Tab-separated table of C-alpha atoms in Angstrom:
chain	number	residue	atom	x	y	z
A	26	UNK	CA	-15.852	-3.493	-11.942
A	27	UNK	CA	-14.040	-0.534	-12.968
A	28	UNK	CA	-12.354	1.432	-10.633
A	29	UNK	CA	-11.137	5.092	-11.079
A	30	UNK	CA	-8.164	6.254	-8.553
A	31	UNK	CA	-7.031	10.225	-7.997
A	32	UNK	CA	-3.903	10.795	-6.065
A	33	UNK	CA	-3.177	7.060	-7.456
A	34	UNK	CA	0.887	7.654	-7.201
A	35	UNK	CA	0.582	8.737	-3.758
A	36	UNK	CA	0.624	6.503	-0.282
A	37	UNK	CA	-2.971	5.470	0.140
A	38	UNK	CA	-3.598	5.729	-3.410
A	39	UNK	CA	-0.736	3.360	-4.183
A	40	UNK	CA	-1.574	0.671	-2.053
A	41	UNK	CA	-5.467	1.114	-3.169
A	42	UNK	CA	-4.746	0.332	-6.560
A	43	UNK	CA	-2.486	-2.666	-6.097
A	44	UNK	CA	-4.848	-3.910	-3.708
A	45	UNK	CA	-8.117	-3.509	-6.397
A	46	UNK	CA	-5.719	-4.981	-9.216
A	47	UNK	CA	-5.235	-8.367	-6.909
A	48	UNK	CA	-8.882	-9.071	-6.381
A	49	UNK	CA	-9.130	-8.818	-10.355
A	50	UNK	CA	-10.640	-5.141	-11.087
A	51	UNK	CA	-10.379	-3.215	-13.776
A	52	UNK	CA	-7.992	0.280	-12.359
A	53	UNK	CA	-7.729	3.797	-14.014
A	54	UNK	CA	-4.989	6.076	-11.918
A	55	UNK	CA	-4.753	10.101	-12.016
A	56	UNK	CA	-2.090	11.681	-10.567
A	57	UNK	CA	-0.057	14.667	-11.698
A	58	UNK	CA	3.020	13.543	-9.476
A	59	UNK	CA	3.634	16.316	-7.945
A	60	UNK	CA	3.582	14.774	-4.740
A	61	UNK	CA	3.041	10.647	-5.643
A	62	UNK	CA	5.751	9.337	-7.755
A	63	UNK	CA	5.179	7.501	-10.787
A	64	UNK	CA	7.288	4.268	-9.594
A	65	UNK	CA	4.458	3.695	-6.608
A	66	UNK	CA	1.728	3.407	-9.208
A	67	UNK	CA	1.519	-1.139	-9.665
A	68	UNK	CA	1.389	-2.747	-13.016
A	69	UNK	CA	-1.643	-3.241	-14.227
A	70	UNK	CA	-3.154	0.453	-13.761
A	71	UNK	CA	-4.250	2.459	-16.640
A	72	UNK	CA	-2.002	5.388	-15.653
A	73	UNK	CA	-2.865	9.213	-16.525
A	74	UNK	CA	-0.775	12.044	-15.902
A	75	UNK	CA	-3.529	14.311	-14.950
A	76	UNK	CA	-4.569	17.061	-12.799
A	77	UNK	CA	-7.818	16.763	-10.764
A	78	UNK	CA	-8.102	20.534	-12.086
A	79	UNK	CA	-8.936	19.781	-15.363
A	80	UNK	CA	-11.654	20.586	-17.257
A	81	UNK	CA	-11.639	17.440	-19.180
A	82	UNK	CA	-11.381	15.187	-16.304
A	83	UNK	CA	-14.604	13.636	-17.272
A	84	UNK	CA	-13.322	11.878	-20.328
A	85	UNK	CA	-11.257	9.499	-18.283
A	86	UNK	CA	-14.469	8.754	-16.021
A	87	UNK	CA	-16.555	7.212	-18.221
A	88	UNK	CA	-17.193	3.973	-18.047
A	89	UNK	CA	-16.158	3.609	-14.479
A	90	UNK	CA	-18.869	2.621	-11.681
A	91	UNK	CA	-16.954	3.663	-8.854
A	92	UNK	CA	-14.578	6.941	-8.125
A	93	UNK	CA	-12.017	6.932	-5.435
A	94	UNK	CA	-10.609	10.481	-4.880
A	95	UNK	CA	-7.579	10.570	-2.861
A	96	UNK	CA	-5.719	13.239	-4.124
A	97	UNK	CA	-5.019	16.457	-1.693
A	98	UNK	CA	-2.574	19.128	-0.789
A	99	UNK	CA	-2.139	17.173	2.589
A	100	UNK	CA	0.537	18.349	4.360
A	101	UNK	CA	-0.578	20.363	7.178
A	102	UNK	CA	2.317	22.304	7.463
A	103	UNK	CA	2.321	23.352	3.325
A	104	UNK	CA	-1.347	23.926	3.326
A	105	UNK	CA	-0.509	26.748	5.942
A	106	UNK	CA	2.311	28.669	3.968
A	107	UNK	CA	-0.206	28.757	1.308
A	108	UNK	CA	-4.036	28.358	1.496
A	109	UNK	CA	-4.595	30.087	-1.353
A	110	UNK	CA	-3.230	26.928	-3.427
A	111	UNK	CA	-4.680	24.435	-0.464
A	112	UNK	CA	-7.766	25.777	-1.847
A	113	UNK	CA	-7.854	25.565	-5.385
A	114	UNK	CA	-6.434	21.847	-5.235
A	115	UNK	CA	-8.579	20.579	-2.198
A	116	UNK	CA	-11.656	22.514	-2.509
A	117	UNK	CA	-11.666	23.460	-6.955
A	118	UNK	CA	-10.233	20.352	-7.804
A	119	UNK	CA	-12.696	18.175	-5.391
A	120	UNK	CA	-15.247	20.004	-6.652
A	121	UNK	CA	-14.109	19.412	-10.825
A	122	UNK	CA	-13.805	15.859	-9.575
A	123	UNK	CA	-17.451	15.627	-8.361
A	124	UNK	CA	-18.887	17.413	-11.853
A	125	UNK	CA	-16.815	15.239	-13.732
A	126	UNK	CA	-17.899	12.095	-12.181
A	127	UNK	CA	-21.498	13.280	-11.759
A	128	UNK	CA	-21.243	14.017	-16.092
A	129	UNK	CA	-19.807	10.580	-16.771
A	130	UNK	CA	-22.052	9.090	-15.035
A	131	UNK	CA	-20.066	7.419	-11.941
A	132	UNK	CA	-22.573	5.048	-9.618
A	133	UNK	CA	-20.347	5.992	-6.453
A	134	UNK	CA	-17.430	8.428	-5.318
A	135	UNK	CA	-16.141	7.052	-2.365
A	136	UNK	CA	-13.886	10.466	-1.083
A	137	UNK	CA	-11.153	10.848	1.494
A	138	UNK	CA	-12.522	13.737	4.196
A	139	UNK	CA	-10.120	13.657	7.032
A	140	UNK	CA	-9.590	13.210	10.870
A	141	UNK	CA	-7.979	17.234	10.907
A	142	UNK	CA	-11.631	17.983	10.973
A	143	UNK	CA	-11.357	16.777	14.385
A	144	UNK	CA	-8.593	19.601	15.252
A	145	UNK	CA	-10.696	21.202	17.714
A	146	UNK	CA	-12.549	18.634	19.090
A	147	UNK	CA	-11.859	17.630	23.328
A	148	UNK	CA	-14.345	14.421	22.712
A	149	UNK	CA	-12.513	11.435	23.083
A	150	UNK	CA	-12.645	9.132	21.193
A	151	UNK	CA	-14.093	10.869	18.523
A	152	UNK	CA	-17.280	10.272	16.522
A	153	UNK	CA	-18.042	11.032	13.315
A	154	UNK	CA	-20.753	14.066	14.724
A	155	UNK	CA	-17.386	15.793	16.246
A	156	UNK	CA	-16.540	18.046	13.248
A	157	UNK	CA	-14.217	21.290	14.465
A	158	UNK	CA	-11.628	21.928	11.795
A	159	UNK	CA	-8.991	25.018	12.442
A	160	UNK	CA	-6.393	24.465	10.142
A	161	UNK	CA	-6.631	25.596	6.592
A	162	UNK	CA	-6.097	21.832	5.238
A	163	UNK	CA	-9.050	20.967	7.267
A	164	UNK	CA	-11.468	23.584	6.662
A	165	UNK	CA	-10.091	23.001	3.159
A	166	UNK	CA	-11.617	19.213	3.602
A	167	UNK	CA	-15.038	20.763	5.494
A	168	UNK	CA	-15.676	22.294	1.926
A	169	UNK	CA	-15.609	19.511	0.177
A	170	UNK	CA	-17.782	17.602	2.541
A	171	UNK	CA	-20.165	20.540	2.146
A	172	UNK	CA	-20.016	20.177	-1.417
A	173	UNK	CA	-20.493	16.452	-1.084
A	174	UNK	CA	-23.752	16.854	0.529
A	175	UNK	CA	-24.422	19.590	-2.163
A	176	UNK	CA	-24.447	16.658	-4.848
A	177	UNK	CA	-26.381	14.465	-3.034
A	178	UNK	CA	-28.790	16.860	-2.593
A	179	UNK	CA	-29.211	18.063	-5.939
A	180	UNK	CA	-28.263	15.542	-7.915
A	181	UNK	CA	-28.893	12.318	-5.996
A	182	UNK	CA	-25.455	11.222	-5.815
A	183	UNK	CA	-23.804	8.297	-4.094
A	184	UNK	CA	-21.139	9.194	-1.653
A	185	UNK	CA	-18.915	8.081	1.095
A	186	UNK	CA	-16.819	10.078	3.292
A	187	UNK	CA	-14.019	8.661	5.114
A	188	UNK	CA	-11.937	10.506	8.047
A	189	UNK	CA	-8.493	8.647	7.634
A	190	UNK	CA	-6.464	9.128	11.153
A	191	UNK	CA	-2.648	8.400	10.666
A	192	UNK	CA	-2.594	5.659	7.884
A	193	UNK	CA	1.338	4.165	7.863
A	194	UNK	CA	3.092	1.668	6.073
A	195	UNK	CA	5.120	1.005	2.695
A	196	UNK	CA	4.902	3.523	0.227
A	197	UNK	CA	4.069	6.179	2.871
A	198	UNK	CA	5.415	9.448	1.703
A	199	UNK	CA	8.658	10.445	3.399
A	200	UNK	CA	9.461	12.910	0.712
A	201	UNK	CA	6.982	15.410	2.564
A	202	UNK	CA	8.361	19.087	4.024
A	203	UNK	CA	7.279	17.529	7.410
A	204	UNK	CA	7.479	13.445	6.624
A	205	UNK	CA	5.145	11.214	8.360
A	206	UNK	CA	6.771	10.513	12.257
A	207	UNK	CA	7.011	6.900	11.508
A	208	UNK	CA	8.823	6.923	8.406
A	209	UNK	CA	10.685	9.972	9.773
A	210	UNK	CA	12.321	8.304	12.438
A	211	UNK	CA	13.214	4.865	10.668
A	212	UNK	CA	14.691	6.669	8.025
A	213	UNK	CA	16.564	8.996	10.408
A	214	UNK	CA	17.966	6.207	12.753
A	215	UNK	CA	18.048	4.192	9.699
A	216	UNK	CA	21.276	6.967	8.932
A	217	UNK	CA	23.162	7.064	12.313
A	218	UNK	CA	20.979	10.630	12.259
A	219	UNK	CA	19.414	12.435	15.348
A	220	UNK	CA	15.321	12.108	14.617
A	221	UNK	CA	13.318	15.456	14.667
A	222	UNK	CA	10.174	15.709	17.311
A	223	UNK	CA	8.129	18.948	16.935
A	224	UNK	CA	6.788	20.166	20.564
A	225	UNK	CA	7.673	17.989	23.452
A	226	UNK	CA	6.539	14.387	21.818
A	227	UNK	CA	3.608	14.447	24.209
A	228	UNK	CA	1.224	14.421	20.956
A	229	UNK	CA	-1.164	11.337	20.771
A	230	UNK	CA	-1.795	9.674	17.448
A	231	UNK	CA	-4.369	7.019	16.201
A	232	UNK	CA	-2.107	5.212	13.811
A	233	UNK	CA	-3.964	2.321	11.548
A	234	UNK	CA	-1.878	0.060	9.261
A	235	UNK	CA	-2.806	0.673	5.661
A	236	UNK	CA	-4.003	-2.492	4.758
A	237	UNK	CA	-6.766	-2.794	7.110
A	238	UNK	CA	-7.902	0.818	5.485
A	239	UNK	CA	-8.271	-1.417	2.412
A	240	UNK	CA	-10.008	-3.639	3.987
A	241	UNK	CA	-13.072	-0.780	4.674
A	242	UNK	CA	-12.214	0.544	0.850
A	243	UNK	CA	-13.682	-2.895	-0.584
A	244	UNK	CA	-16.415	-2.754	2.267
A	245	UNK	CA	-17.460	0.327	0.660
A	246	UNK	CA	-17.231	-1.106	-3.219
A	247	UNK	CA	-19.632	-4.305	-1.886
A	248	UNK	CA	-21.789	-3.274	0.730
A	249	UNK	CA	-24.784	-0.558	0.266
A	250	UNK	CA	-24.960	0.370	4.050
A	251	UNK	CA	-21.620	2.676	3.207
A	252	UNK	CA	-23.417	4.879	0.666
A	253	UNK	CA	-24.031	8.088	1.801
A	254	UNK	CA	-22.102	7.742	5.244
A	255	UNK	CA	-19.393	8.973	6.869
A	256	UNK	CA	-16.851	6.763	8.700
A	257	UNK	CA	-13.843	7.149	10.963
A	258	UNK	CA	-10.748	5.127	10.047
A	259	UNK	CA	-8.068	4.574	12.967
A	260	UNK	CA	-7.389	1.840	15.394
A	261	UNK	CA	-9.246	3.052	18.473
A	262	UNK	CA	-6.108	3.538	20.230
A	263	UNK	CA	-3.233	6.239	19.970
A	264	UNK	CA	0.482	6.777	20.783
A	265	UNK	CA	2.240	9.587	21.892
A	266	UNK	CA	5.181	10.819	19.354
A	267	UNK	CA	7.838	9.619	22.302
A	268	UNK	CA	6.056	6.273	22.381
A	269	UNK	CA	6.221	5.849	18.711
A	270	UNK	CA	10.062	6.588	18.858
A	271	UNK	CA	11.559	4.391	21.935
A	272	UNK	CA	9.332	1.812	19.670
A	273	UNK	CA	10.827	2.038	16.538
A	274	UNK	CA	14.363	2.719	18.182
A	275	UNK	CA	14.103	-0.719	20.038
A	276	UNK	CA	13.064	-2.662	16.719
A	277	UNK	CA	16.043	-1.135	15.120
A	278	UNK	CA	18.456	-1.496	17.783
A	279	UNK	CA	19.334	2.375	17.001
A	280	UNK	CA	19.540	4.638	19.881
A	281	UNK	CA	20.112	8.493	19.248
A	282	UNK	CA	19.417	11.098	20.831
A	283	UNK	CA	15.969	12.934	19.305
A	284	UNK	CA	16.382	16.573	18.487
A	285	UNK	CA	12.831	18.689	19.481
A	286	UNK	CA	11.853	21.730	17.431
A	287	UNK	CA	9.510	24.028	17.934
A	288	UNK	CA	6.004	22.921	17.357
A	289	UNK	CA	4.273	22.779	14.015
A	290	UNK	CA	0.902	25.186	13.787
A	291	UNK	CA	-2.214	23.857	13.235
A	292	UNK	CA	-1.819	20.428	14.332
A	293	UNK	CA	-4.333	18.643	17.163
A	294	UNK	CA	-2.856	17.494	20.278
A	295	UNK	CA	-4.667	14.252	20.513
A	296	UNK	CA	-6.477	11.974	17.815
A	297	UNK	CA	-8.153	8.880	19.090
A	298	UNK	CA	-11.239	7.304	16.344
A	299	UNK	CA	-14.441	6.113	17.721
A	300	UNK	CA	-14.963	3.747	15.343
A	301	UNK	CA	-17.847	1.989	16.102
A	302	UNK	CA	-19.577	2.817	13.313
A	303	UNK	CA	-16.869	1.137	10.817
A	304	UNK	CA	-17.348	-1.663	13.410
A	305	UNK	CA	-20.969	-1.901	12.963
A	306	UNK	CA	-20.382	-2.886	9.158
A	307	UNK	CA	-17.836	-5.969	10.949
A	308	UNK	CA	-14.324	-4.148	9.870
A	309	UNK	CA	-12.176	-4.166	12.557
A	310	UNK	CA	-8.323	-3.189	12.118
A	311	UNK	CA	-6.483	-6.528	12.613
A	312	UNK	CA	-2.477	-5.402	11.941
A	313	UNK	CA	-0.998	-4.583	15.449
A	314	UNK	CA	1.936	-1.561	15.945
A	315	UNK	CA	4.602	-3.777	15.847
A	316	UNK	CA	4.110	-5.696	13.039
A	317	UNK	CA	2.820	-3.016	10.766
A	318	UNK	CA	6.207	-1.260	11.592
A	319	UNK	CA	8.294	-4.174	10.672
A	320	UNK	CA	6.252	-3.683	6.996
A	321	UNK	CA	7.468	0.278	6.793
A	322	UNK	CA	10.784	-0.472	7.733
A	323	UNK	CA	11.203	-3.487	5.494
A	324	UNK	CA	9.956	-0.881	2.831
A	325	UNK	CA	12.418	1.870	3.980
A	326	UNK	CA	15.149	-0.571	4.023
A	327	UNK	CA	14.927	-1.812	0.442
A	328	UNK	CA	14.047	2.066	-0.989
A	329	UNK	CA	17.480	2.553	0.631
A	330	UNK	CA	19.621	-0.599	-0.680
A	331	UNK	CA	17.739	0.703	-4.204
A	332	UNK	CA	19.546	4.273	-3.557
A	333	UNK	CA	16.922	6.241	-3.628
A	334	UNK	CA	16.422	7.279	0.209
């Protein structure tokens, strides 16, 4: 089978490809790495320096049966300094991506939507039905679910949506204007430095270990109940931001003092996943809190030794 990745430098793409490349398919990356980094992408991908933008996208989609498109303007906090540009990447370049894969002939897109549709949602846990974006990244994400359905519609396409909650582990991008909390707060105590907290900490997070995503991305290569659905991807349980730090302060054995900030716009108080219907399918995350941490800061640890933290 041969597998075409967008966003392939970045966190989830990263960890996509290597994990396609060990169960022996055949991977083509696109990334223009200007958030991913070309030393995430594994051996073994066919690597192109592309934008999702491009009009010749489809050229590098034939021949593949199955399109994973991952890459995004994703940072909440970016997309609202500019929506203009959170637009034309997340909305025009999911859009290019869909043409181009619908041209070349692609049996599948499987497409990261996102759990910010959620944003204005007071069901907990939250099922897939719940969709109240607010942010501009999210409504950014409701258009290309639209657009999704479009395709289908008109051109009997084969989709699947999935609503990532807070994916962590190695590779996770701590490069970000706002990093991801986890990786935030190793990396800060990691320094003898006082960790950042926007608001009061009092945020909930679902937060699923990236490997059990995988897990549901090979579901979705091998099973034909995923096509044309949309599914939740979290752990069924949160953490507040607080939580998240006295836990990764005690693994370290790093105490300092956190520094709060004002609170970042946009962002939901609370994400929890109902995610029965993942369940239904017999996926079930299996990597518990602690022990996915112990990954990311293994990871952080040697990106440091390496000098480049």
């Amino acid at each position: 089978m041969r597998i075409a990745i967008t966003g392939v430098a970045g966190f989830i793409g990263a960890n996509l490809a290597r994990k396609l490349i060990d169960t022996g398919m055949d991977v083509l990356g696109i990334d223009n790495l200007s958030y991913g980094l070309r030393e995430n992408i594994p051996a073994g991908v066919e690597f192109h320096s592309r934008d999702i933008r491009d009009p010749k996208l489809e050229e590098l989609f034939t021949g593949a049966d199955v399109v994973f498109h991952l890459a995004a303007k994703n940072c909440i906090s970016d997309c609202q300094a500019d929506p203009i540009e959170t637009a034309d990447i997340n909305v025009t370049g999911t859009i290019n991506v869909f043409e181009a894969a619908r041209r070349a002939g692609v049996r599948k897109i499987i497409y990261a939507e996102s759990s910010a549709l959620y944003e204005g949602s007071a069901v907990f846990p939250t099922p897939e039905s719940e969709v109240r974006p607010e942010s501009f990244y999210a409504v950014s994400k409701l258009a290309g679910m639209h657009f999704a359905e479009a395709y289908k519609r008109y051109f009997g396409m084969t989709f699947t949506a999935l609503r990532y909650f807070c994916v962590y582990g190695p590779v996770q991008d701590y490069r970000r204007t706002i990093p991801p909390v986890m990786s935030a707060f190793i990396i800060k105590l990691l320094k003898g430095e006082s960790p950042v907290i926007y608001g009061t900490g009092e945020k909930r997070r679902d937060f699923v270990y990236v490997d059990d995503v995988n897990d549901f991305h090979l579901l979705c290569l091998r099973d034909p109940r995923t096509d044309n659905e949309t599914y939740n991807l979290g752990s069924g349980e949160n953490h507040s931001v607080l939580e998240i730090y006295e836990i990764v302060s005690r693994i370290l054995g790093i105490r300092m003092e956190p520094e709060f900030k004002p609170d970042l716009p946009g962002e939901a108080k609370i994400t929890l996943a109902d995610i029965s219907k993942a369940s239904a399918l017999g996926w079930k995350p299996k990597t518990d809190l602690e022990t996915g941490l112990l990954h990311a800061i293994d990871y952080i640890k040697f990106e440091m030794a390496e000098g480049r933290i």
